[in-house]
Coordinates of C-alpha atoms and ligand atoms in Angstrom, one line a residue:
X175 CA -0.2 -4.7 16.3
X176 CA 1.8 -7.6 17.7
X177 CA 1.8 -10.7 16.0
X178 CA 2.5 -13.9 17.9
X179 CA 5.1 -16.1 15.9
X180 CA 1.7 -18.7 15.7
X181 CA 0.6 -16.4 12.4
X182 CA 4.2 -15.5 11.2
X183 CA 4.9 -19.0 11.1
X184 CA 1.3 -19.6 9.2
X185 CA 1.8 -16.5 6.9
X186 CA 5.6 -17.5 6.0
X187 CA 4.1 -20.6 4.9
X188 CA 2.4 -19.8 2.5
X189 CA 5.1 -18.4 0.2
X190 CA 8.1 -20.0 -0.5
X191 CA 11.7 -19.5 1.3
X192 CA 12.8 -16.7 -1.5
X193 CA 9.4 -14.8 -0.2
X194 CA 10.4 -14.1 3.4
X195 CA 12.8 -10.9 3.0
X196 CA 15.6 -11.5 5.4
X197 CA 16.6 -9.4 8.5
X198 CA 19.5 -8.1 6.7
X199 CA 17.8 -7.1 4.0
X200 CA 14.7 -5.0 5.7
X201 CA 16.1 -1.6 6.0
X202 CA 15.8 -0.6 2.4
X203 CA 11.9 -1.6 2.9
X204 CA 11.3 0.2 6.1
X205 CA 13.1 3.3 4.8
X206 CA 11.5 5.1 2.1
X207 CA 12.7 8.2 0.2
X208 CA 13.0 11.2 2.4
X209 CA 13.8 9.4 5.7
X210 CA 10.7 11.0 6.9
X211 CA 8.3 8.2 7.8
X212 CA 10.4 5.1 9.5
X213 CA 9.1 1.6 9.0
X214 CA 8.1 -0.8 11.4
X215 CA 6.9 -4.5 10.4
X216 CA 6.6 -7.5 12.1
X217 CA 7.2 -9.5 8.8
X218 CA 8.3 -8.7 5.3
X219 CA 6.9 -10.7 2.4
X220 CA 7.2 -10.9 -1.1
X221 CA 5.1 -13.1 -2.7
X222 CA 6.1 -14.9 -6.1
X223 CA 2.5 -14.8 -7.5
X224 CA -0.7 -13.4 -7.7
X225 CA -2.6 -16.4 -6.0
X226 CA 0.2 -16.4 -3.1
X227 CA -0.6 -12.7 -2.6
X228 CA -4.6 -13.9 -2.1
X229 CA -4.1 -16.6 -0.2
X230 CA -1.5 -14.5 2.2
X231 CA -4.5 -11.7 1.9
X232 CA -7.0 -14.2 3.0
X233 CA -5.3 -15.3 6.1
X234 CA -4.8 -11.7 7.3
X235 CA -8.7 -11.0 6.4
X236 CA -9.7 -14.1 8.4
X237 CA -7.2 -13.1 11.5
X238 CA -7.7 -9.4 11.1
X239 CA -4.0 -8.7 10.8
X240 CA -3.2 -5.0 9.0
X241 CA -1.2 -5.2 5.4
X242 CA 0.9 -2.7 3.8
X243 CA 1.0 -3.2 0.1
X244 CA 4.8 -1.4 -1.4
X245 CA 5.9 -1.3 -4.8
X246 CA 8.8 0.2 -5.8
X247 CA 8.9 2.2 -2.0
X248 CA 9.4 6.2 -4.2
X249 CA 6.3 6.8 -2.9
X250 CA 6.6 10.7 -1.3
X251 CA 3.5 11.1 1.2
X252 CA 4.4 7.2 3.3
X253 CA 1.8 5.1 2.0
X254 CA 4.0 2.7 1.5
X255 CA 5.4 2.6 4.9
X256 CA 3.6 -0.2 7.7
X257 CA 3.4 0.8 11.0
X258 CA 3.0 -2.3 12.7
X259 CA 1.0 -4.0 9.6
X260 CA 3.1 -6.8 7.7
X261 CA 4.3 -5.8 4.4
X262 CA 3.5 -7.7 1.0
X263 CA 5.8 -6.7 -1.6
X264 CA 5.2 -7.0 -5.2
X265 CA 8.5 -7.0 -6.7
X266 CA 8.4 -10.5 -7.6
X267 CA 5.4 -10.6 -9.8
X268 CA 7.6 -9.4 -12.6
X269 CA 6.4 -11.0 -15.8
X270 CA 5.1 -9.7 -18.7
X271 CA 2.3 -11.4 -19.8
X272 CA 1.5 -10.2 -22.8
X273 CA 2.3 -6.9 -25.6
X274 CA -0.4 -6.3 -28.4
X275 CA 0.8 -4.2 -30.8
X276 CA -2.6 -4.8 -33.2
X277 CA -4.8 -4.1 -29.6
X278 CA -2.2 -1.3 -28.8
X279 CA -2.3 -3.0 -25.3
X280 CA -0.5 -5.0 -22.7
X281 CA -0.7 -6.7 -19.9
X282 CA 2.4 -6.9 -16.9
X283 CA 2.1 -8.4 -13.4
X284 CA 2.3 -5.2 -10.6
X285 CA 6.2 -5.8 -10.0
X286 CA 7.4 -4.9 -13.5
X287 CA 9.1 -1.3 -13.4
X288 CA 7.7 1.9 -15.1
X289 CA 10.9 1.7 -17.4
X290 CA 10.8 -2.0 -18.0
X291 CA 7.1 -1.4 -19.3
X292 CA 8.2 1.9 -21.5
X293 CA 10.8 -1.0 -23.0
X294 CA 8.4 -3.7 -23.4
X295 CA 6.2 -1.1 -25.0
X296 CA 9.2 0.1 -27.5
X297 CA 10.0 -3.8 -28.1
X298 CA 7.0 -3.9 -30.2
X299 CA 7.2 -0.2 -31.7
X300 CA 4.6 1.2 -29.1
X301 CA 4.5 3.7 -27.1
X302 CA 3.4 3.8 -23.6
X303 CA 4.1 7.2 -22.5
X304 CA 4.0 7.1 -18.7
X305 CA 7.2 9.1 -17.3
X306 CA 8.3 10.4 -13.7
X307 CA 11.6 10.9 -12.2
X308 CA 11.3 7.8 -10.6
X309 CA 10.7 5.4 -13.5
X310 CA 13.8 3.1 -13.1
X311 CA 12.4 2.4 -9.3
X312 CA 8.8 2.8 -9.0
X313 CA 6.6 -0.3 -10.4
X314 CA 3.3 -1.1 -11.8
X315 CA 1.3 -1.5 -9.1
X316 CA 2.5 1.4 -7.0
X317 CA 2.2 4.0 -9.8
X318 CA -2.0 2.9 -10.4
X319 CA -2.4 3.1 -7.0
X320 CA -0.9 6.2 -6.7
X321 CA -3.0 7.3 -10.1
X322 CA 0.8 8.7 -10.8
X323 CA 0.9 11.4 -13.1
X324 CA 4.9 12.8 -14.7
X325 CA 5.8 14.5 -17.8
X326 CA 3.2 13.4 -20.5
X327 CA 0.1 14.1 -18.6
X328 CA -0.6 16.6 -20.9
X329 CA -1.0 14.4 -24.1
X330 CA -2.0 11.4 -22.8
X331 CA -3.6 11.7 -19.5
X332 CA -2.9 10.4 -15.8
X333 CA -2.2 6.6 -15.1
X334 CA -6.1 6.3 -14.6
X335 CA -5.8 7.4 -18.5
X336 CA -4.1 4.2 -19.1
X337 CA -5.5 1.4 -17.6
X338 CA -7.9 -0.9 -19.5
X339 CA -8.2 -3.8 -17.2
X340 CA -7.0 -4.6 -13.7
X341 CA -6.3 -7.9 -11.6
X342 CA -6.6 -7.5 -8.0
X343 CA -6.4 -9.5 -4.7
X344 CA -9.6 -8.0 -2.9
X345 CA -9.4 -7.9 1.2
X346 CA -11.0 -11.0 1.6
X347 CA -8.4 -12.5 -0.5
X348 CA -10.5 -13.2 -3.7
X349 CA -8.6 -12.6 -6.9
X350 CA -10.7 -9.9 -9.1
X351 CA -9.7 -10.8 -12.5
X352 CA -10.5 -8.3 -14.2
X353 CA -7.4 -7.8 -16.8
X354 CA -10.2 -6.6 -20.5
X355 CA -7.9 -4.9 -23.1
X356 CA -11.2 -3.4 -24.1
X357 CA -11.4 0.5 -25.3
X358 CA -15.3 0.9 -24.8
X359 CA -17.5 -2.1 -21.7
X360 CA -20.6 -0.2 -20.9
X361 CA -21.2 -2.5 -17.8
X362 CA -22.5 -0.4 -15.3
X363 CA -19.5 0.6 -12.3
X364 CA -16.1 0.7 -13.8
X365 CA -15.0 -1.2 -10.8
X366 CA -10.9 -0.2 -11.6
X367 CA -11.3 3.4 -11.3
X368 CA -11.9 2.3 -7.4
X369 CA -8.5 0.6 -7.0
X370 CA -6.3 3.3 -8.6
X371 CA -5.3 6.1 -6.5
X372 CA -6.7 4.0 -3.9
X373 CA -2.7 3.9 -2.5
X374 CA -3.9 0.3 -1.8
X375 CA -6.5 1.1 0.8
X376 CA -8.8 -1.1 -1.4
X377 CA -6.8 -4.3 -2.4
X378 CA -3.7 -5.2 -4.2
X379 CA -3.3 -4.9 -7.6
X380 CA -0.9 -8.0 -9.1
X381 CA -1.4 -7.5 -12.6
X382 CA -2.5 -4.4 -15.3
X383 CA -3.7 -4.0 -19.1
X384 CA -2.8 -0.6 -20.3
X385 CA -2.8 1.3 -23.2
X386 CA -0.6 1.7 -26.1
X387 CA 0.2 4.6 -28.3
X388 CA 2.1 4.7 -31.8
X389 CA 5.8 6.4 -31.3
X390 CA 5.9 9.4 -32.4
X391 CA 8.0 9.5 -35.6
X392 CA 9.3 13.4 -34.7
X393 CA 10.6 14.9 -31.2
X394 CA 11.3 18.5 -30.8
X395 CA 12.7 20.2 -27.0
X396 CA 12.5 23.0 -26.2
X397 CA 13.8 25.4 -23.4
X398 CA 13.5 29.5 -22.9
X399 CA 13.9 31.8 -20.4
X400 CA 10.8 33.9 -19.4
X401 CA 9.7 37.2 -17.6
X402 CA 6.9 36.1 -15.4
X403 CA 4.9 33.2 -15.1
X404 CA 1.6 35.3 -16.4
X405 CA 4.2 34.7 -19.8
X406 CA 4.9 31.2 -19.3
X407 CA 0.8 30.6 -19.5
X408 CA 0.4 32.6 -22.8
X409 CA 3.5 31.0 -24.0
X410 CA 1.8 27.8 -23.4
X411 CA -1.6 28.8 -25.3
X412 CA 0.2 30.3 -28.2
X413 CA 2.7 26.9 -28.8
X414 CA -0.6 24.5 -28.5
X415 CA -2.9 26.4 -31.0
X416 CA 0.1 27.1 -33.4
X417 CA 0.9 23.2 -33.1
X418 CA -2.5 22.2 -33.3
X419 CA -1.8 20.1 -29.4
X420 CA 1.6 18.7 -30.0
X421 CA 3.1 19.5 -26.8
X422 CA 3.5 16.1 -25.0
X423 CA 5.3 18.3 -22.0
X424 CA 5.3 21.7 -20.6
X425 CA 7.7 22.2 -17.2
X426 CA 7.9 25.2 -15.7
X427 CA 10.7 25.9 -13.5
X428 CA 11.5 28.7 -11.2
X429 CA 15.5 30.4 -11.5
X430 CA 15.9 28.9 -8.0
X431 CA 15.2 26.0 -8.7
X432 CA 17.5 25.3 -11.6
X433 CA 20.2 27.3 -9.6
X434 CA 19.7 24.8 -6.9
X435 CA 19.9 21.9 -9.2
X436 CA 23.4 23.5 -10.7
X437 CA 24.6 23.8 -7.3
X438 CA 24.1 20.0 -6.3
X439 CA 25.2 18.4 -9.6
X440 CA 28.2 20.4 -10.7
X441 CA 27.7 19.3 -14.8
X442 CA 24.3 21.1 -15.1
X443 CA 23.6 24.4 -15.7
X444 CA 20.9 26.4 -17.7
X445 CA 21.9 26.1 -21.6
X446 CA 20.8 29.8 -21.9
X447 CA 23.0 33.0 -20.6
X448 CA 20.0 34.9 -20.1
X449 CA 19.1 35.0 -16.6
X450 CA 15.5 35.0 -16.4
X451 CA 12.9 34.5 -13.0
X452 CA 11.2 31.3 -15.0
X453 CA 12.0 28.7 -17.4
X454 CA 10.0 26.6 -19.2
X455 CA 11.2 22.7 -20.8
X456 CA 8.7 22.2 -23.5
X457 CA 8.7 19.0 -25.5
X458 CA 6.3 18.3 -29.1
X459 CA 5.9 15.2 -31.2
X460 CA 4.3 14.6 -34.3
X461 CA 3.6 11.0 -35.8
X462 CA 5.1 11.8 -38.8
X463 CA 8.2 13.5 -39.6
X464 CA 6.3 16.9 -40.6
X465 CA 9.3 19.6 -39.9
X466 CA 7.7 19.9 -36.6
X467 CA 11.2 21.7 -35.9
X468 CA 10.6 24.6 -38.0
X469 CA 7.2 25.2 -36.8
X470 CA 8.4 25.6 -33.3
X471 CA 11.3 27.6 -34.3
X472 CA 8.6 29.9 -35.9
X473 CA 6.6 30.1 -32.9
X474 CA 9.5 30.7 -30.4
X475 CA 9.8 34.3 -32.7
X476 CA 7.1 34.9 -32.6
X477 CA 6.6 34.4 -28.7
X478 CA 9.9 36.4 -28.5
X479 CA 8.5 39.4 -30.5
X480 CA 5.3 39.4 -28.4
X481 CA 7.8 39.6 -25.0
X482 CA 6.7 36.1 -23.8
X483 CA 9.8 35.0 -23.9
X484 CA 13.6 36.4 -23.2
X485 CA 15.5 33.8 -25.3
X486 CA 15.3 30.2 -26.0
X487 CA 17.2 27.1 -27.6
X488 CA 15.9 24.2 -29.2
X489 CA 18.0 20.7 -28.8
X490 CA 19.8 19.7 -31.8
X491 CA 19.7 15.5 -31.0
X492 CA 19.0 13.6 -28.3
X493 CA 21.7 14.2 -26.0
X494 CA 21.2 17.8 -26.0
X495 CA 17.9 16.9 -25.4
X496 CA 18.3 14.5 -22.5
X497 CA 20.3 17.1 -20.5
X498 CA 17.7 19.4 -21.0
X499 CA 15.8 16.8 -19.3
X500 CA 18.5 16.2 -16.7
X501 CA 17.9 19.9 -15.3
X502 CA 14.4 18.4 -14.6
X503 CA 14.1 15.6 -14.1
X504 CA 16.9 16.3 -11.1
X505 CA 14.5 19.0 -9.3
X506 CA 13.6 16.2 -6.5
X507 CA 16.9 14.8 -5.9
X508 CA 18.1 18.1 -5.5
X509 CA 15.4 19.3 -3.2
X510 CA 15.8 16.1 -1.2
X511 CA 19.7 16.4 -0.6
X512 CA 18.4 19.9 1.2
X513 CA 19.0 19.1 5.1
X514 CA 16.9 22.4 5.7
X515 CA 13.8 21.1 2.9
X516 CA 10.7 21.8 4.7
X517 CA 7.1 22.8 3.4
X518 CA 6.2 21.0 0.4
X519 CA 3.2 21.7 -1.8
X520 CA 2.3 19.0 -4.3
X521 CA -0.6 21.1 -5.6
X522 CA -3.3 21.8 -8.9
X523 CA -5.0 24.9 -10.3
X524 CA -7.1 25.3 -13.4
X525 CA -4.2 26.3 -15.4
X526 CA -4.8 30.3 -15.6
X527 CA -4.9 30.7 -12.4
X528 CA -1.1 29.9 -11.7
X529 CA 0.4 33.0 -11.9
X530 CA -2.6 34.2 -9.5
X531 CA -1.4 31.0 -7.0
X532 CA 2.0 31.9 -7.3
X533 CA 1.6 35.5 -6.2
X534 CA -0.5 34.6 -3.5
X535 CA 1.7 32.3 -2.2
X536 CA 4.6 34.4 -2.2
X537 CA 2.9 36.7 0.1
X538 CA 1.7 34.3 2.5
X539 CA 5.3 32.8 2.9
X540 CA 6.7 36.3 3.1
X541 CA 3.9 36.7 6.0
X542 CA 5.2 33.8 7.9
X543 CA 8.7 33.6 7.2
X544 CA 10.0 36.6 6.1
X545 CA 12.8 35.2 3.7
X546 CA 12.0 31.9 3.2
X547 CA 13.4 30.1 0.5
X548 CA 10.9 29.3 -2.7
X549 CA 11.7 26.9 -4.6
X550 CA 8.7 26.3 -7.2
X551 CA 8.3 24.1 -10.5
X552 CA 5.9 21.4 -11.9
X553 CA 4.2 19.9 -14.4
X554 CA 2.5 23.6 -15.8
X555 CA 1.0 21.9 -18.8
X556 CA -1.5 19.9 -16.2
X557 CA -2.1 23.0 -13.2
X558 CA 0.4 21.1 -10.9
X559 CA 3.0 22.8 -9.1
X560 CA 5.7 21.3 -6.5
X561 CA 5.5 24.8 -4.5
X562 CA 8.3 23.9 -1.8
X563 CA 9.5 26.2 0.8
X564 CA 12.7 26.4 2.7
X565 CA 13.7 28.2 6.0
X566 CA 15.5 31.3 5.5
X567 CA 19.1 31.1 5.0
X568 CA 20.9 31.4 8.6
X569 CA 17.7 31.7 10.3
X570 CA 17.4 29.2 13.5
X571 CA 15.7 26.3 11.2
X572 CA 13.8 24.9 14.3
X573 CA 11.4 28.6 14.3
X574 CA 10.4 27.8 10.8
X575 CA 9.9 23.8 11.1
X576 CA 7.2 25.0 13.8
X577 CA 5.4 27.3 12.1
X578 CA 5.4 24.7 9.4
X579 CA 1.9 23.5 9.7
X580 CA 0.7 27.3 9.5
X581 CA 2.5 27.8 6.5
X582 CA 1.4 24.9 4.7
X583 CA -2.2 25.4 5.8
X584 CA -2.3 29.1 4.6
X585 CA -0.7 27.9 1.3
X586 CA -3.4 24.9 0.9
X587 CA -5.8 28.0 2.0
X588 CA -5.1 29.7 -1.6
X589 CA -5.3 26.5 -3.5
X590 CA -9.0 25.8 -2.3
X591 CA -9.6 29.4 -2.6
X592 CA -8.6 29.1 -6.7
X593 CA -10.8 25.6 -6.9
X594 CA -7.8 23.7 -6.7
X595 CA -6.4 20.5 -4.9
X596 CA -3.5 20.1 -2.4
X597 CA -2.4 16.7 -4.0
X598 CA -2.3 17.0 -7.7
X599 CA -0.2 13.6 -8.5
X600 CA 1.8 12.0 -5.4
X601 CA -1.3 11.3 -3.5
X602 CA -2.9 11.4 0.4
X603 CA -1.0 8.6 2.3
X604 CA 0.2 9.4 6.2
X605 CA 0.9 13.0 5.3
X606 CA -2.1 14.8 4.0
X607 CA -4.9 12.4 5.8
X608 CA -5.4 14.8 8.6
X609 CA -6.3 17.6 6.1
X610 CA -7.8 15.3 3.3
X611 CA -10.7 16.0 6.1
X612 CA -11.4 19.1 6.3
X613 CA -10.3 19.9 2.2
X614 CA -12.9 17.2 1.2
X615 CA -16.7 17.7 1.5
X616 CA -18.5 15.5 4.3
X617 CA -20.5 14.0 1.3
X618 CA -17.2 12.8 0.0
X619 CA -16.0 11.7 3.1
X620 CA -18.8 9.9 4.0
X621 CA -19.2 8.1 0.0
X622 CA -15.1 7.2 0.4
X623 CA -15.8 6.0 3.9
X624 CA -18.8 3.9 2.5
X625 CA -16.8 2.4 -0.5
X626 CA -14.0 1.6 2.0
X627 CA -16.5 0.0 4.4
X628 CA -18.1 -1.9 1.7
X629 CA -14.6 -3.6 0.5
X630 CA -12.3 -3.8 3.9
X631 CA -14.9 -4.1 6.8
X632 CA -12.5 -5.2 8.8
X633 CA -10.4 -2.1 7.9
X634 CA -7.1 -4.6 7.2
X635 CA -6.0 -2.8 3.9
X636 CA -3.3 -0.2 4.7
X637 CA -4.7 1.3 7.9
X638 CA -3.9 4.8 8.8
X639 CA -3.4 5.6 5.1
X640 CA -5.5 7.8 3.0
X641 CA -8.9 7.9 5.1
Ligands
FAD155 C1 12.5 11.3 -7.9 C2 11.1 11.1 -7.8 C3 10.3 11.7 -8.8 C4 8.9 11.5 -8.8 N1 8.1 12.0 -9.8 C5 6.8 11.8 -9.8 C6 6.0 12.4 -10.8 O1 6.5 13.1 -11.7 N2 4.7 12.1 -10.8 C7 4.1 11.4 -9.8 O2 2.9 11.1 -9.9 N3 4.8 10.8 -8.8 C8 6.1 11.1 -8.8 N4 6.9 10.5 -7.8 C9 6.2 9.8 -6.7 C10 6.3 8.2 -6.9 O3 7.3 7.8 -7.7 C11 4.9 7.7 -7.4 O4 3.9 8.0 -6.5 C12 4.9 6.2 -7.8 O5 3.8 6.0 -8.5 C13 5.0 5.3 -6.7 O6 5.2 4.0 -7.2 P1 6.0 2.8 -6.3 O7 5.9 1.6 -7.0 O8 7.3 3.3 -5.8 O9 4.9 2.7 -5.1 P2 5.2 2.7 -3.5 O10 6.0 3.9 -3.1 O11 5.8 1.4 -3.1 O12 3.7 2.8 -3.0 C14 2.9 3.9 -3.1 C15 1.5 3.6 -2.7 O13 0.9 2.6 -3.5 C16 0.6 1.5 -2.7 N5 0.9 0.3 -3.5 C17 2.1 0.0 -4.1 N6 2.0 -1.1 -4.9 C18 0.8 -1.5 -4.8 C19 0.0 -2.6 -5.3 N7 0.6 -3.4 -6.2 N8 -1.3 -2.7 -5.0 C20 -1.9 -1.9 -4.1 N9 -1.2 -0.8 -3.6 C21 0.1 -0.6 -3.9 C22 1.4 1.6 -1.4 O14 0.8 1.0 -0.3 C23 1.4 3.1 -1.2 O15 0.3 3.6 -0.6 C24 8.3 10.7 -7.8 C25 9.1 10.1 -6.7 C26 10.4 10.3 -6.8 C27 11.3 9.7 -5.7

C-alpha cells in the first residue's frame, strides 16, 4: 500500500530520531540472504523498546496499515521481507534482562543475537544449546518465530523446546506480558506455542524466557566416511544405545556436498582420505568427564567391523573440532555462492525412512533433469534434510529453472508420500504459502485461518506470509 506522508510523519513520531533507519542505510533491510525476494517499504523503523513497538503497532491496527516484523533478516523462505508493509525492526531491543542460573532460565529482549544469548548463557556456566549457521546474525525474536531448529535439536529439542515465557506486542498493539520462567502452568491454552513459528503473522515478540541447561563437562566429535545412507541410520542407532543418548548432533552430509564446500573455501577439505558417497559429523557430551572418548572410539570399531562405516577420526581438541564443524556449518554459504542454485528442499521424514526419501528422490530428479546436480545434507539426527538440486553442468540453465516447480513438486510428492513435511526448520514465509495449501488438511487450514482471524482481523500482521 501507499502511505501518505500524514501516517509516516505520525508513525516516525512515535520513536525517537535513532528509530527511523535512514535512506542510506535501507538496502541491507530490503535485501535478504539469497537476493531472491527484493524489499519494498514505505518506512523503516526500529523501535528502542517494547512499549514503542505497541504503540507503533496500535497506530497501524487503528489505520489498517500492513507491518513486517525482521530480526536478524537470515531468514531463507522471505518472511522477513515487506512488500509494501512498513518494517519494524527489533534490533534495538538488545538488553538482557535477566540470567538465572538457580532457575536455569533467562530472560533477553527479541534483538539480542543467538550468539550473544549462547554467551550470556556461558557467563553464568549454563548452557543454552540453540545453534545454526547463522547464530552471529539471526536474533531472538526471528529464531522463535521461525521455531528455528540447528545442530542440537536432537538433545534438546526445537526453539519451541526452549521457551518458557514470551512477551509480545499483539495486533491491536496490547503488550502480552507473558515472560513465566515456569517449568510446569497447567492454565488451560499455552498461549506462546501460538506466536512461535508464527513468522510474525500473529504479533511481535520483544522479549523471551528460555531455558537453561548445565555445560556439559565432556565433548567428543566425531567424523567417518560411510557406504550408503541405509549405514548412516544404523550407525546412528548403534552410537545412541551404546551411549545411552549422548549425541547432541548427528550431520549427515553427501560427498558432493563437502566437495562443493572444498571447492569454494580453499582451506577445507574432508579430514579423511577415504572417499566415501556419505559422511556423517557426529558430536556427544556427557556432564561429567566419564572417558566419553574411549567409548566412542569403541563404538566407531565396532561400527567399522559391522561395515557401517569406511573409516573415521575423532578430534583431538577443539580446533580440530571446530574445523570439523567448519565443513558444516559452511554447506549454505557454499550453496548460496552457486549462481546456478536452484530447487531447494528444506524437508523431514521419520528418521528410517531417509534412505527410502533419498532414493526416491534421486529418481525423480533423474526423471526431470537427467543430470542434475544433488547436493544433499541436514540435520539426520532430527529427519531433516536440505535436499538441493542444481541444473546439470553446461546444460542451458533457463530449461531447468522452468521445470523447477515440477521438480520441486514431485520431490515434496515423496515427502508426503513417507508422512513427512516440506519445511522441517526454516519455515513457510512467501515461498512455500502457495503449497502450505494443498500439503495441509482443509481442517488445518481452516483452524490456522480461525486462530489468525481471531488475533489480526484486520489481517495487518505480515500479510502475504505464511497463510
Ligand atoms: C547460513 C544460514 C544457516 C542457517 N541455518 C539454520 C538452521 O540450521 N536451522 C534453522 O532453523 N534455520 C537456519 N537458518 C535460517 C534462519 O537463520 C532462521 O530462520 C532464523 O531463525 C531467522 O532469524 P532472524 O532473526 O534472522 O529472523 P528474520 O530473518 O529477520 O525473520 C524471520 C521471520 O521471523 C519474523 N520475525 C523476526 N523477528 C520477529 C519478532 N521479533 N517478532 C515476530 N516476528 C519476527 C519475520 O517477520 C520473518 O517472518 C539459517 C540461515 C542462514 C543464512
Amino acid at each position: 500500500m501507499k502511505l501518505d506522508s500524514h501516517h509516516i510523519d505520525a508513525l516516525s513520531s512515535l520513536t525517537d530520531s535513532k528509530g527511523i533507519i535512514r535512506e542510506e542505510d535501507k538496502v541491507s533491510y530490503l535485501t535478504e540472504w539469497r537476493k531472491r525476494w527484493p524489499g519494498e517499504s514505505p518506512l523503516l523503523l526500529a523501535p528502542g523498546t517494547t512499549e514503542e513497538v505497541a504503540h507503533i503497532v496500535r497506530y497501524c491496527h487503528q489505520h489498517g496499515i500492513g507491518i513486517t516484523p525482521q530480526g536478524g533478516n537470515t531468514g531463507l523462505v522471505g518472511g522477513q521481507m515487506p512488500h509494501g508493509e512498513i518494517l519494524i525492526s527489533l534490533k534495538r531491543l538488545r538488553q538482557v534482562r535477566d540470567v538465572s542460573p538457580l532457575n536455569n532460565a533467562m530472560t533477553l529482549e527479541a534483538g539480542v543475537t543467538l550468539s550473544e544469548a549462547q554467551s550470556a548463557a556461558k557467563e553464568v556456566e549454563r548452557l543454552f544449546p540453540l545453534s545454526i549457521g547463522a547464530e552471529g546474525t539471526c536474533q531472538i525474536g526471528g529464531v522463535i518465530s521461525t521455531n528455528a531448529g540447528g545442530v542440537n535439536v536432537i538433545r534438546y529439542g526445537n526453539t519451541r523446546d526452549l521457551v518458557l515465557g514470551l512477551e509480545a506486542v499483539m495486533p491491536n498493539g496490547e503488550i502480552w506480558h507473558g515472560l513465566k520462567a515456569l517449568r510446569k502452568d497447567n492454565t488451560g491454552y499455552d498461549l506462546k506455542h501460538l506466536l512461535i513459528g508464527a513468522e510474525g503473522t500473529l504479533g511481535i515478540v520483544t522479549a523471551a524466557t528460555l531455558k537453561l541447561f548445565p555445560q556439559p563437562r565432556e565433548m567428543v566429535t566425531a567424523f567417518a566416511a560411510l557406504p550408503t545412507a541405509h549405514a548412516a541410520v544404523d550407525l546412528m542407532a548403534l552410537m545412541q544405545d551404546r551411549t545411552g543418548g549422548l549425541a547432541t548432533s548427528f550431520e549427515l552430509m553427501s560427498q558432493q556436498l563437502v566437495n562443493l564446500v572444498s571447492t569454494q573455501f580453499e582451506n577445507l577439505k574432508s579430514p579423511l582420505e577415504t572417499q566415501a558417497p556419505w559422511y556423517a559429523l557426529m558430536e556427544f557430551s556427557a556432564g561429567t568427564a566419564s572417558g566419553l572418548r574411549g567409548v566412542i572410539e569403541d563404538v566407531l570399531s565396532g561400527a567399522f567391523e559391522k561395515d557401517l562405516l569406511l573409516d573415521a577420526t575423532i578430534a583431538e581438541n577443539e580446533t580440530q573440532s571446530g574445523q570439523l564443524w567448519q565443513l558444516r556449518h559452511n554447506a549454505a554459504p557454499a550453496m548460496a555462492s552457486d549462481p546456478a542454485s536452484a530447487v531447494k528442499c528444506d524437508i523431514s521424514v521419520p528418521i528410517h525412512r531417509i534412505p527410502v526419501f533419498l532414493e526416491m528422490a534421486d529418481e525423480i530428479v533423474k526423471a526431470h533433469t537427467g543430470h542434475g546436480r544433488i547436493i544433499a545434507f541436514g540435520h539426520m539426527g532430527d529427519g531433516n534434510i536440505h535436499y538441493d538440486v542444481l541444473g546439470p553442468e553446461g546444460a542451458d540453465q533457463s530449461v531447468f529453472e522452468a521445470g523447477r516447480p515440477a521438480l520441486q513438486r514431485a520431490i515434496h510428492d515423496v515427502v508426503a508420500n513417507l508422512d513427512g513435511s516440506i519445511s522441517a526448520e526454516h519455515g513457510i514465509g512467501v515461498l512455500k504459502r502457495e503449497e502450505l495449501k494443498i500439503r495441509k488438511s482443509p481442517t488445518e487450514m481452516t483452524m490456522m485461518q480461525a486462530i489468525k482471524q481471531a488475533l489480526d482481523p484486520k489481517g495487518i500482521m505480515n500479510p502475504g506470509k505464511l497463510l
